[in-house]
Coordinates of C-alpha atoms in Angstrom, one line a residue:
Chain A
M1 CA -15.5 22.3 6.3
K2 CA -17.3 21.6 3.1
L3 CA -17.2 24.0 0.2
S4 CA -20.9 24.7 0.5
A5 CA -20.5 25.5 4.1
H6 CA -17.7 28.0 3.3
Y7 CA -19.9 29.5 0.6
N8 CA -22.8 29.8 3.0
K9 CA -20.7 31.4 5.6
A10 CA -19.4 34.1 3.2
I11 CA -22.8 34.7 1.7
I12 CA -24.4 35.1 5.2
I13 CA -21.7 37.4 6.4
I14 CA -22.0 39.6 3.3
T15 CA -25.8 39.6 3.4
V16 CA -26.1 40.5 7.1
F17 CA -23.5 43.2 6.7
V18 CA -25.1 44.8 3.6
L19 CA -28.6 44.6 5.1
L20 CA -27.4 46.1 8.4
A21 CA -25.6 48.9 6.6
G22 CA -28.8 49.5 4.5
G23 CA -30.9 49.5 7.6
V24 CA -28.7 52.1 9.3
I25 CA -28.7 54.3 6.2
Y26 CA -32.5 54.0 6.0
F27 CA -32.9 54.8 9.6
Y28 CA -30.9 58.0 9.4
T29 CA -32.5 59.2 6.1
I30 CA -36.0 58.6 7.2
N31 CA -35.3 60.2 10.6
K32 CA -33.9 63.2 8.9
L33 CA -36.8 63.5 6.4
G34 CA -39.3 63.1 9.2
R35 CA -37.6 65.7 11.3
N36 CA -37.5 68.2 8.4
Q37 CA -41.2 67.6 7.8
L38 CA -41.9 68.2 11.5
D39 CA -39.8 71.4 11.5
R40 CA -41.7 72.7 8.5
D41 CA -45.0 72.0 10.3
L42 CA -43.8 73.7 13.4
T43 CA -42.6 76.8 11.4
E44 CA -46.1 76.9 9.9
E45 CA -47.7 76.7 13.3
F46 CA -45.4 79.4 14.6
E47 CA -46.3 81.7 11.7
E48 CA -50.0 81.0 12.3
V49 CA -49.5 82.1 15.9
V50 CA -47.8 85.3 14.8
D51 CA -50.6 86.0 12.3
Y52 CA -53.2 85.4 14.9
V53 CA -51.5 87.7 17.3
N54 CA -51.1 90.4 14.7
L55 CA -54.7 90.1 13.6
N56 CA -56.5 89.7 16.9
N57 CA -54.1 91.6 19.1
K58 CA -54.3 88.9 21.8
L59 CA -52.7 85.6 22.6
P60 CA -54.6 82.6 21.2
A61 CA -56.2 80.2 23.6
Q62 CA -54.1 77.2 24.0
V63 CA -56.8 74.7 22.8
D64 CA -57.2 76.4 19.6
F65 CA -54.3 74.6 18.1
D66 CA -55.1 70.9 17.7
E67 CA -52.6 68.3 18.9
D68 CA -50.0 70.9 19.4
Q69 CA -49.2 72.3 22.8
T70 CA -48.5 76.0 22.8
V71 CA -47.1 77.8 25.8
F72 CA -46.5 81.6 26.2
I73 CA -44.1 82.9 28.7
K74 CA -43.6 86.5 29.4
T75 CA -40.0 87.6 29.1
S76 CA -38.0 90.7 29.1
Q77 CA -35.5 89.3 26.7
L78 CA -35.4 91.2 23.4
N79 CA -33.3 88.8 21.5
F80 CA -34.6 85.1 21.3
P81 CA -33.9 83.4 17.9
L82 CA -36.1 80.8 16.4
R83 CA -34.9 77.4 17.2
F84 CA -36.0 73.7 16.9
F85 CA -35.2 71.0 19.5
D86 CA -36.2 67.5 20.7
T87 CA -38.3 67.4 23.8
V88 CA -41.0 65.4 25.6
Y89 CA -44.6 65.6 24.4
N90 CA -47.3 64.8 27.0
N91 CA -50.1 63.2 25.1
P92 CA -53.2 64.6 26.8
K93 CA -55.4 61.7 25.5
E94 CA -53.3 58.8 26.5
K95 CA -51.7 60.6 29.5
K96 CA -48.3 59.5 28.8
P97 CA -45.1 61.1 27.6
E98 CA -44.0 60.6 24.0
A99 CA -41.1 61.8 22.0
G100 CA -41.7 65.3 20.7
R101 CA -40.3 68.1 18.6
A102 CA -40.6 71.7 19.6
V103 CA -40.0 75.2 18.3
S104 CA -39.4 78.3 20.4
G105 CA -39.5 81.9 19.2
L106 CA -40.3 85.4 20.4
I107 CA -43.4 87.4 19.7
S108 CA -44.4 90.8 20.9
L109 CA -47.9 91.9 21.9
K110 CA -48.7 95.4 23.0
G111 CA -45.1 96.1 23.9
Q112 CA -44.8 92.9 25.9
H113 CA -42.5 90.1 24.7
Y114 CA -43.5 86.5 25.0
K115 CA -41.5 83.4 24.5
V116 CA -43.6 80.9 22.4
F117 CA -43.0 77.1 22.7
I118 CA -44.9 74.9 20.3
T119 CA -44.5 71.1 20.9
E120 CA -45.7 68.4 18.5
S121 CA -45.7 64.6 18.9
R122 CA -43.0 62.8 17.0
E123 CA -44.7 59.4 17.4
S124 CA -45.8 58.9 13.8
T125 CA -42.2 59.4 12.5
E126 CA -40.9 57.0 15.1
D127 CA -43.5 54.5 14.0
L128 CA -42.4 54.8 10.4
V129 CA -38.8 54.2 11.4
Q130 CA -39.8 51.2 13.4
L131 CA -41.8 49.8 10.5
I132 CA -38.9 50.2 8.2
G133 CA -36.6 48.5 10.7
I134 CA -39.0 45.5 10.9
I135 CA -39.4 45.3 7.1
T136 CA -35.6 45.3 6.8
L137 CA -35.3 42.6 9.4
I138 CA -38.0 40.4 7.7
L139 CA -36.2 41.0 4.4
M140 CA -32.9 39.8 6.0
V141 CA -34.5 36.7 7.4
V142 CA -36.3 35.8 4.1
L143 CA -33.1 36.5 2.1
L144 CA -31.0 34.3 4.4
L145 CA -33.6 31.6 4.2
V146 CA -33.7 31.7 0.4
L147 CA -30.0 31.7 0.1
F148 CA -29.7 28.8 2.5
V149 CA -32.2 26.7 0.6
T150 CA -30.7 27.7 -2.7
N151 CA -27.2 26.7 -1.5
R152 CA -28.5 23.5 -0.1
Y153 CA -30.3 22.2 -3.1
I154 CA -29.0 24.0 -6.1
L155 CA -25.3 24.3 -5.1
N156 CA -25.2 20.7 -3.8
G157 CA -26.8 19.6 -7.1
L158 CA -24.2 21.5 -9.1
W159 CA -21.3 20.1 -7.1
K160 CA -22.6 16.5 -7.3
P161 CA -20.4 15.5 -10.2
F162 CA -17.4 16.9 -8.3
Y163 CA -18.1 14.6 -5.4
E164 CA -18.7 11.7 -7.7
T165 CA -15.3 12.3 -9.2
L166 CA -13.7 12.6 -5.8
N167 CA -15.2 9.3 -4.7
K168 CA -13.9 7.6 -7.8
L169 CA -10.5 9.1 -7.0
K170 CA -10.6 7.8 -3.5
S171 CA -11.2 4.3 -4.6
F172 CA -8.6 4.6 -7.4
N173 CA -6.2 1.7 -7.3
I174 CA -3.2 1.9 -9.5
S175 CA -2.9 -1.8 -9.8
D176 CA -6.5 -2.2 -11.0
N177 CA -6.7 -2.8 -14.7
Q178 CA -10.0 -0.9 -14.7
G179 CA -9.5 2.6 -16.2
F180 CA -10.9 5.8 -14.8
P181 CA -14.3 6.2 -16.6
L182 CA -14.8 9.4 -18.5
K183 CA -18.3 10.8 -17.8
H184 CA -19.7 13.8 -19.6
D185 CA -21.1 16.6 -17.5
K186 CA -22.9 19.8 -18.3
V187 CA -20.4 21.9 -16.3
D188 CA -17.3 22.7 -18.3
E189 CA -15.0 22.8 -15.3
F190 CA -16.0 19.4 -14.1
N191 CA -15.5 18.0 -17.6
D192 CA -12.0 19.5 -17.6
L193 CA -11.4 17.9 -14.2
N194 CA -12.7 14.5 -15.3
Q195 CA -10.6 14.8 -18.4
V196 CA -7.4 15.6 -16.4
F197 CA -8.1 12.8 -14.0
H198 CA -8.7 10.4 -16.8
S199 CA -5.5 11.2 -18.6
M200 CA -3.5 11.3 -15.3
S201 CA -4.8 8.0 -14.1
S202 CA -4.1 6.3 -17.4
R203 CA -0.6 7.8 -17.5
A204 CA 0.0 6.6 -13.9
K205 CA -1.3 3.1 -14.8
N206 CA 0.9 3.1 -17.8
D207 CA 4.0 4.1 -15.8
Y208 CA 3.1 1.5 -13.3
R209 CA 2.8 -1.2 -15.9
H210 CA 6.2 -0.2 -17.3
L211 CA 7.7 -0.3 -13.9
K212 CA 6.4 -3.8 -13.4
Q213 CA 7.7 -4.8 -16.7
F214 CA 11.1 -3.2 -16.0
T215 CA 11.2 -5.1 -12.7
E216 CA 10.6 -8.3 -14.4
N217 CA 13.0 -7.6 -17.3
A218 CA 15.7 -6.6 -14.9
S219 CA 15.3 -9.9 -13.1
H220 CA 15.4 -11.7 -16.3
E221 CA 18.5 -10.0 -17.6
M222 CA 20.5 -10.6 -14.4
M223 CA 19.2 -14.1 -13.6
T224 CA 20.2 -15.6 -17.0
P225 CA 23.9 -14.9 -16.7
L226 CA 23.8 -16.1 -13.1
A227 CA 22.1 -19.3 -14.4
V228 CA 25.0 -19.7 -16.9
I229 CA 27.6 -19.3 -14.2
T230 CA 25.9 -21.9 -12.0
A231 CA 25.5 -24.3 -14.9
K232 CA 29.1 -23.9 -15.9
L233 CA 30.3 -24.5 -12.3
D234 CA 28.0 -27.6 -12.1
T235 CA 29.7 -28.9 -15.2
L236 CA 33.2 -27.9 -14.1
I237 CA 33.0 -29.9 -10.9
Q238 CA 32.3 -33.1 -12.8
D239 CA 36.0 -33.0 -13.7
E240 CA 37.6 -35.1 -11.0
T241 CA 41.1 -34.3 -12.1
L242 CA 40.7 -30.9 -10.4
K243 CA 42.9 -30.3 -7.4
P244 CA 41.4 -29.5 -4.0
E245 CA 42.7 -25.9 -4.2
Q246 CA 40.7 -25.5 -7.4
F247 CA 37.6 -26.9 -5.7
D248 CA 38.1 -24.3 -3.0
Q249 CA 38.1 -21.6 -5.7
I250 CA 35.0 -23.1 -7.2
N251 CA 33.3 -23.2 -3.8
D252 CA 33.9 -19.5 -3.5
I253 CA 32.5 -18.8 -6.9
Y254 CA 29.4 -20.8 -6.0
A255 CA 29.0 -18.8 -2.8
S256 CA 29.3 -15.5 -4.6
A257 CA 26.9 -16.6 -7.4
S258 CA 24.4 -17.7 -4.9
K259 CA 24.8 -14.5 -2.9
L260 CA 24.4 -12.4 -6.0
S261 CA 21.3 -14.3 -6.8
R262 CA 19.8 -13.8 -3.4
L263 CA 20.8 -10.1 -3.5
N264 CA 19.1 -9.7 -6.8
Q265 CA 16.0 -11.5 -5.6
S266 CA 15.9 -9.3 -2.5
L267 CA 16.3 -6.1 -4.4
L268 CA 13.5 -7.1 -6.8
L269 CA 11.4 -8.0 -3.8
L270 CA 12.0 -4.6 -2.3
V271 CA 11.0 -2.9 -5.5
K272 CA 7.9 -5.0 -5.6
I273 CA 6.9 -4.2 -2.0
E274 CA 7.7 -0.5 -2.3
N275 CA 5.6 -0.2 -5.5
N276 CA 2.9 -2.2 -3.9
L277 CA 3.1 -4.9 -6.6
V278 CA 2.3 -7.7 -4.2
N279 CA -1.4 -7.6 -3.5
D280 CA -2.6 -11.1 -3.0
A281 CA -3.7 -10.5 0.6
E282 CA -5.7 -13.2 2.3
L283 CA -6.6 -14.1 5.9
L284 CA -3.8 -16.0 7.5
S285 CA -3.3 -17.6 10.9
L286 CA 0.0 -16.1 12.0
D287 CA 0.4 -18.5 14.9
G288 CA 0.0 -21.5 12.6
L289 CA 2.6 -20.1 10.2
I290 CA 5.0 -19.4 13.0
S291 CA 4.7 -23.0 14.4
Q292 CA 5.3 -24.2 10.8
K293 CA 8.4 -22.1 10.6
I294 CA 9.7 -23.3 13.9
R295 CA 9.6 -26.9 12.5
Q296 CA 11.2 -25.7 9.3
F297 CA 14.1 -24.1 11.2
H298 CA 14.3 -26.9 13.8
E299 CA 17.5 -28.3 12.4
L300 CA 19.2 -25.0 12.3
I301 CA 18.2 -24.3 15.8
L302 CA 19.6 -27.6 16.9
T303 CA 22.9 -27.1 15.1
K304 CA 23.6 -24.1 17.3
D305 CA 22.1 -25.8 20.3
I306 CA 19.7 -22.8 20.7
Q307 CA 17.0 -23.1 23.3
A308 CA 13.9 -22.0 21.6
S309 CA 10.6 -21.2 23.4
E310 CA 7.5 -19.9 21.9
Y311 CA 4.3 -18.3 23.5
L312 CA 1.9 -18.1 20.7
G313 CA -1.6 -16.7 21.1
E314 CA -4.1 -16.9 18.3
K315 CA -3.7 -14.1 15.8
N316 CA -5.1 -13.7 12.3
V317 CA -3.7 -11.2 9.8
T318 CA -4.8 -10.2 6.3
A319 CA -1.7 -10.2 4.2
S320 CA 0.1 -11.8 1.4
K321 CA 1.2 -15.4 2.3
Y322 CA 4.3 -14.9 0.2
L323 CA 5.3 -11.8 2.1
I324 CA 4.5 -13.1 5.5
D325 CA 6.6 -16.2 4.7
I326 CA 9.5 -13.9 3.8
L327 CA 9.0 -11.8 6.9
L328 CA 9.1 -14.8 9.1
N329 CA 12.0 -16.4 7.3
N330 CA 14.0 -13.2 7.7
L331 CA 13.2 -12.8 11.4
F332 CA 14.0 -16.5 12.1
S333 CA 17.3 -16.4 10.0
N334 CA 18.3 -13.2 11.7
A335 CA 17.6 -14.5 15.2
I336 CA 19.4 -17.8 14.5
R337 CA 22.3 -16.5 12.5
H338 CA 23.2 -13.8 14.9
N339 CA 22.7 -16.0 17.9
I340 CA 25.5 -17.5 20.0
N341 CA 26.0 -21.3 20.5
H342 CA 23.8 -22.5 23.4
G343 CA 21.9 -19.2 23.1
Q344 CA 18.2 -18.5 23.5
L345 CA 15.3 -17.6 21.2
I346 CA 12.0 -16.5 22.5
I347 CA 9.0 -15.9 20.3
T348 CA 5.9 -14.2 21.7
L349 CA 2.7 -13.6 19.7
T350 CA -0.3 -11.8 21.1
E351 CA -3.3 -10.1 19.6
N352 CA -1.4 -6.8 19.1
K353 CA 2.3 -7.8 18.9
L354 CA 4.9 -10.3 17.7
V355 CA 8.2 -10.3 19.5
F356 CA 11.4 -12.1 18.6
Q357 CA 14.1 -12.1 21.3
N358 CA 17.4 -13.7 20.8
T359 CA 20.8 -13.7 22.5
G360 CA 23.8 -12.6 20.6
V361 CA 26.6 -10.0 20.7
E362 CA 26.6 -8.2 24.0
K363 CA 26.4 -4.7 22.7
P364 CA 23.2 -3.2 21.2
L365 CA 23.0 -2.7 17.4
N366 CA 22.7 0.7 15.9
D367 CA 19.0 1.0 16.0
E368 CA 18.9 4.1 13.7
R369 CA 20.5 2.4 10.8
L370 CA 19.5 -1.1 11.5
F371 CA 16.7 -1.2 9.0
E372 CA 18.6 0.7 6.2
R373 CA 19.7 -1.1 3.1
F374 CA 23.1 -2.8 3.3
Q375 CA 23.6 -2.2 7.0
K376 CA 24.8 -5.4 8.4
G377 CA 26.9 -6.8 11.2
Q378 CA 30.7 -7.1 10.5
K379 CA 30.5 -10.9 10.6
S380 CA 27.2 -11.2 8.8
E381 CA 27.2 -13.2 5.6
G382 CA 23.7 -12.0 4.7
T383 CA 22.7 -9.7 1.9
G384 CA 22.2 -6.7 4.3
L385 CA 18.6 -6.5 3.0
G386 CA 16.8 -8.9 5.3
L387 CA 15.8 -6.3 7.9
T388 CA 15.0 -3.7 5.2
I389 CA 12.6 -6.2 3.7
V390 CA 11.1 -6.9 7.1
K391 CA 10.6 -3.2 7.7
N392 CA 9.1 -2.6 4.2
I393 CA 6.7 -5.5 4.7
C394 CA 5.7 -4.0 8.0
N395 CA 5.2 -0.6 6.4
L396 CA 3.1 -2.1 3.7
Y397 CA 0.6 -3.5 6.3
H398 CA 1.0 -0.4 8.6
W399 CA 2.6 -2.3 11.3
E400 CA 5.4 -0.7 13.4
I401 CA 8.6 -2.5 14.0
T402 CA 11.0 -1.6 16.8
Y403 CA 14.3 -2.8 18.1
H404 CA 15.8 -2.6 21.5
H405 CA 18.5 -4.3 23.5
G406 CA 18.5 -5.2 27.1
D407 CA 19.1 -8.1 29.5
L408 CA 21.3 -9.8 27.0
F409 CA 18.5 -10.0 24.5
H410 CA 18.1 -8.4 21.1
T411 CA 14.4 -7.7 20.7
F412 CA 12.5 -7.1 17.5
Q413 CA 8.9 -6.2 18.1
I414 CA 6.1 -5.8 15.6
N415 CA 3.1 -3.9 16.7
F416 CA 0.0 -4.7 14.7
Chain B
M1 CA 17.8 -51.0 -17.6
K2 CA 16.2 -47.7 -18.2
K3 CA 14.7 -46.2 -21.3
P4 CA 16.6 -43.1 -22.3
L5 CA 14.6 -39.8 -22.2
K6 CA 14.0 -37.8 -25.3
L7 CA 14.3 -34.1 -24.4
L8 CA 13.8 -30.8 -26.1
I9 CA 15.6 -27.9 -24.6
I10 CA 14.2 -24.5 -25.7
E11 CA 16.6 -21.9 -24.4
D12 CA 18.1 -18.8 -26.1
E13 CA 21.2 -18.5 -24.0
K14 CA 23.8 -20.7 -25.7
G15 CA 26.0 -21.2 -22.7
L16 CA 23.2 -22.5 -20.6
R17 CA 21.7 -24.6 -23.4
D18 CA 25.0 -26.4 -24.1
N19 CA 25.6 -27.2 -20.4
I20 CA 22.1 -28.5 -19.9
T21 CA 22.4 -30.7 -23.1
N22 CA 25.7 -32.1 -22.0
Y23 CA 24.5 -32.8 -18.5
F24 CA 21.6 -34.8 -19.7
N25 CA 23.4 -36.5 -22.6
D26 CA 26.0 -37.9 -20.2
D27 CA 23.4 -40.1 -18.7
G28 CA 22.5 -41.6 -22.1
N29 CA 19.5 -39.4 -22.7
I30 CA 18.8 -37.9 -26.1
C31 CA 18.7 -34.1 -26.1
E32 CA 17.8 -31.8 -28.9
S33 CA 17.9 -28.0 -28.4
C34 CA 16.7 -24.9 -30.1
D35 CA 16.9 -21.2 -29.4
S36 CA 13.6 -19.7 -30.5
L37 CA 9.9 -20.1 -30.5
S38 CA 9.5 -20.8 -34.2
T39 CA 12.2 -23.6 -34.3
A40 CA 10.7 -25.1 -31.2
I41 CA 7.2 -25.3 -32.8
D42 CA 8.8 -26.8 -36.0
K43 CA 10.5 -29.5 -34.0
L44 CA 7.4 -30.3 -31.9
S45 CA 5.4 -30.6 -35.1
I46 CA 7.7 -33.3 -36.4
Y47 CA 8.9 -35.2 -33.3
D48 CA 7.6 -36.4 -30.0
Y49 CA 9.5 -35.9 -26.8
D50 CA 9.3 -37.2 -23.3
C51 CA 10.0 -33.8 -21.8
V52 CA 10.4 -30.2 -22.9
L53 CA 12.5 -27.7 -21.0
L54 CA 11.0 -24.3 -21.8
D55 CA 12.5 -20.9 -21.3
I56 CA 9.7 -18.3 -21.2
G57 CA 11.7 -15.3 -22.4
L58 CA 12.6 -16.2 -26.0
P59 CA 13.8 -13.7 -28.7
D60 CA 10.7 -14.2 -30.9
G61 CA 8.0 -14.4 -28.2
E62 CA 6.9 -15.8 -24.9
G63 CA 7.4 -19.5 -24.3
F64 CA 3.8 -19.8 -23.3
A65 CA 3.0 -20.3 -27.0
V66 CA 4.7 -23.7 -26.8
L67 CA 2.3 -24.7 -24.1
D68 CA -0.6 -23.6 -26.2
Y69 CA 0.7 -25.6 -29.1
I70 CA 1.2 -28.8 -27.1
K71 CA -2.3 -28.4 -25.7
E72 CA -3.8 -27.6 -29.1
K73 CA -2.3 -30.6 -30.8
S74 CA -3.0 -32.9 -27.8
K75 CA 0.6 -33.8 -27.6
N76 CA 1.9 -35.7 -24.6
E77 CA 5.1 -33.9 -23.6
A78 CA 5.8 -33.1 -20.0
V79 CA 6.9 -29.5 -19.8
L80 CA 9.2 -27.9 -17.3
I81 CA 9.4 -24.1 -17.4
I82 CA 12.8 -22.6 -16.7
S83 CA 12.2 -18.9 -16.3
A84 CA 14.1 -15.9 -15.0
K85 CA 10.8 -14.5 -13.8
N86 CA 10.2 -15.4 -10.3
S87 CA 6.7 -13.9 -10.4
L88 CA 3.7 -15.7 -9.1
D89 CA 1.6 -14.6 -12.0
D90 CA 3.9 -16.3 -14.5
K91 CA 4.2 -19.4 -12.4
L92 CA 0.4 -19.7 -12.2
K93 CA -0.1 -18.9 -15.8
G94 CA 2.4 -21.6 -16.8
L95 CA 1.0 -24.2 -14.6
N96 CA -2.6 -23.4 -15.7
L97 CA -1.5 -23.8 -19.4
G98 CA -0.4 -27.3 -18.7
A99 CA 3.2 -27.0 -17.6
D100 CA 4.3 -29.7 -15.1
D101 CA 6.8 -27.7 -13.1
Y102 CA 8.3 -24.3 -12.9
L103 CA 12.0 -23.7 -12.1
T104 CA 13.4 -20.2 -11.5
K105 CA 16.9 -19.2 -12.8
P106 CA 19.5 -19.5 -11.5
F107 CA 19.3 -23.2 -10.8
H108 CA 21.6 -26.1 -10.4
L109 CA 21.8 -28.7 -13.1
A110 CA 21.3 -31.4 -10.5
E111 CA 18.1 -29.7 -9.4
L112 CA 16.9 -29.5 -13.0
K113 CA 17.6 -33.2 -13.6
A114 CA 15.9 -34.2 -10.4
R115 CA 12.8 -32.1 -11.4
V116 CA 12.8 -33.6 -14.9
A117 CA 13.0 -37.1 -13.4
A118 CA 10.1 -36.3 -11.1
I119 CA 7.8 -35.0 -13.7
Y120 CA 8.6 -37.8 -16.0
R121 CA 7.8 -40.2 -13.2
R122 CA 4.5 -38.4 -12.6
K123 CA 3.6 -38.7 -16.3
T124 CA 4.3 -42.4 -16.4
F125 CA 3.1 -43.2 -12.9
N126 CA 0.8 -45.9 -14.2
S127 CA 3.6 -48.0 -15.7
I128 CA 6.3 -47.3 -13.2
K129 CA 5.5 -47.8 -9.6
N130 CA 8.9 -48.7 -8.4
L131 CA 12.2 -46.9 -9.1
V132 CA 14.9 -49.6 -9.0
F133 CA 18.5 -48.9 -8.8
N134 CA 20.6 -52.1 -8.4
E135 CA 19.6 -53.5 -5.0
I136 CA 17.7 -50.3 -4.0
S137 CA 14.0 -50.3 -4.8
I138 CA 12.0 -47.2 -4.1
N139 CA 8.2 -47.4 -3.9
L140 CA 7.2 -44.1 -5.3
M141 CA 3.5 -44.3 -4.2
G142 CA 4.2 -45.3 -0.6
R143 CA 7.4 -43.3 -0.4
S144 CA 9.2 -46.3 1.1
V145 CA 12.6 -47.8 0.3
E146 CA 13.8 -51.4 0.3
V147 CA 17.3 -52.7 0.0
N148 CA 17.6 -56.3 -1.1
H149 CA 13.8 -56.5 -0.4
I150 CA 14.4 -55.5 3.2
P151 CA 12.6 -52.2 4.2
V152 CA 14.8 -49.3 5.3
T153 CA 13.2 -46.5 7.2
L154 CA 14.3 -43.1 6.0
T155 CA 13.3 -39.6 7.2
R156 CA 11.5 -37.4 4.7
K157 CA 14.7 -35.5 4.0
E158 CA 16.8 -38.7 3.6
Y159 CA 14.2 -40.0 1.1
D160 CA 14.2 -36.8 -0.9
M161 CA 17.9 -36.8 -0.9
L162 CA 18.1 -40.5 -2.1
L163 CA 15.8 -39.7 -5.0
Y164 CA 17.8 -36.6 -5.8
F165 CA 21.1 -38.6 -5.8
I166 CA 19.7 -41.4 -7.9
A167 CA 18.4 -38.9 -10.5
N168 CA 21.9 -37.4 -10.6
K169 CA 23.8 -40.7 -10.3
G170 CA 27.4 -40.5 -11.5
K171 CA 27.4 -36.7 -11.1
V172 CA 29.2 -34.6 -8.6
I173 CA 26.6 -32.5 -6.8
S174 CA 27.7 -29.4 -4.9
K175 CA 26.7 -28.8 -1.3
N176 CA 25.0 -25.6 -2.5
A177 CA 22.8 -27.6 -4.8
I178 CA 21.9 -30.1 -2.1
A179 CA 21.1 -27.4 0.4
E180 CA 18.9 -25.5 -2.0
H181 CA 17.1 -28.8 -2.9
L182 CA 16.4 -29.7 0.7
W183 CA 15.6 -26.4 2.2
G184 CA 14.9 -24.0 -0.7
D185 CA 16.8 -20.9 -1.3
E186 CA 14.5 -18.8 0.9
M187 CA 16.0 -20.2 4.1
D188 CA 19.3 -18.5 3.6
M189 CA 21.5 -21.5 4.6
H190 CA 24.6 -20.2 2.8
D191 CA 27.3 -20.2 5.4
N192 CA 26.4 -23.5 7.1
F193 CA 26.5 -26.8 5.4
D194 CA 27.1 -29.0 8.6
F195 CA 23.5 -30.2 8.6
I196 CA 23.9 -31.5 5.0
Y197 CA 26.8 -33.5 6.2
T198 CA 24.7 -34.9 9.1
H199 CA 21.9 -36.0 6.7
I200 CA 24.2 -37.6 4.3
K201 CA 26.0 -39.4 7.0
N202 CA 22.7 -40.8 8.3
L203 CA 21.5 -41.8 4.9
R204 CA 24.8 -43.5 4.0
K205 CA 24.8 -45.4 7.4
K206 CA 21.2 -46.6 6.9
L207 CA 22.0 -47.9 3.4
L208 CA 25.2 -49.6 4.5
D209 CA 23.4 -51.1 7.5
A210 CA 21.0 -52.6 5.0
K211 CA 23.9 -54.2 3.1
A212 CA 23.7 -51.8 0.1
N213 CA 26.9 -50.9 -1.7
D214 CA 28.6 -47.7 -0.6
Y215 CA 27.4 -45.4 -3.3
L216 CA 27.8 -42.1 -1.6
K217 CA 31.2 -40.6 -2.1
S218 CA 32.4 -37.3 -0.7
I219 CA 34.2 -35.2 -3.2
Y220 CA 36.8 -33.1 -1.4
G221 CA 35.3 -29.8 -0.2
I222 CA 32.8 -29.4 -2.9
G223 CA 30.1 -31.9 -2.6
Y224 CA 29.0 -35.5 -3.0
K225 CA 28.7 -38.1 -5.8
F226 CA 26.3 -41.1 -6.0
I227 CA 28.4 -43.6 -7.9
A228 CA 26.6 -44.9 -11.0
Q229 CA 27.5 -48.6 -11.1

């Protein structure tokens, strides 16, 4: 829910509540005032009746008292206190019952006691209360309407810079060289916000740039000694007086140096992927790339006499060619290296998945740790980073990679 | 038979610089070397070279400045960048600034030499159309090979390998280096060199069948040598 909606909700609830409470208080107060006024009128009427009786020594005719209805009833009661009560008033003109207020009291005429009932219409008071109710209601509607319009136009206008900032943040890309533009606004809070985002984004960009530099420097620092080792070995083997055992030793150093170099490249690649440093995405034909890789790995496949079959549907992906190349290399190397002689390799590509199935060791791999760094088979000569890289590339493009084992096949599946 | 190359090696790591210099000098080339940007510019301002081997990360600045200098002075050196940075940006930047090739550390000296030979051939393509080594003649344009004027059909890999061996004639080349040259390091071929053996066997057989001398010699366990005579 948007901020303005929250605000509207709170305002509406408070307004309705206050106006309702006000209405109730109005209603009771006006009612009370009206009733007091009526009671005072009735007391006056009653006193007039008493005066009349005392003066004329007879009961007044009932029509003498306009609008009011007076009734005399003989009684033998001696004690009947003056009291006010609500009753029904029969309007003689309109012939219908209305709400009324009455007073009853005792008068005595020539030794005879009479109960007196004077009833007056309460209609006018009721009307007043109704009027007040209607006015309150209209006020409530108008107030809500005004608040609504105010919120809609003024509040939205006020918050506009906030949404602009938010949109800029949404499109913020750390690898862009473009900075976060600092815009001046008339609201202090938004200025603060922009200021904070500005400094935060430039700090993040700075850190990011440093990280990139560090990545490259680390590569430089480690690759140069490796280049020295390789060059020294290349020179050393020119000496043909060396014995076969010494060549064996040199071979091992070659292997280690080349492994170290691959390891270093892989680690740097992982850093690059994890920090989203590779962003040269383009539209690629995955089926075309896979066919190309099959040709590239053809000799390796032949060496192990692996029976390879592929079922490639058309599939285009938007990704970095460099990363897809590495992804396919790793999947192919993996499927061939861990394959058995005369084994099988099945590659299936459809619109929503890419599946590599290969024969290999009979028991399934530990699928929980398979994609973790430096988890590798006991006999594997690899760096232990190949599948981690595969997984990270998949993560980067929001693809899901799964592994399962069954029917003699190890299956790696990428769901696009 | 062949004009010696004049090379300038700009590399701040002494161990590497010395080995590169020796490797090229053995073949009768003339190598000079320096370890910083300023000395490199000094040398380039005085002498002309056939080829410059340029390290990007130098103590007094980035090697790209050398490329700028060569371009600015309209000099004719072929430039091969040897960089520890395997980043696409750097590669593109270097090539855009006029470098002829880009080699990432660590590399094999044999690979370096083959690359230098290739870019030198490219630079002088108009004057040299055939690479001749004794009875073997390689038509660089048509990528075809003749032995004693009789055509020999080679596969792409065998042809690449022959060029590679001739560029490094008289040198022992490790199997690692051959594998990386033919398949690239991304293919992860480390533990299996059988297919190199197959390719070399085929190449040797084709050359022998065409009555060429037996140049390819296996050096126990470590690699092969293309004999220089």
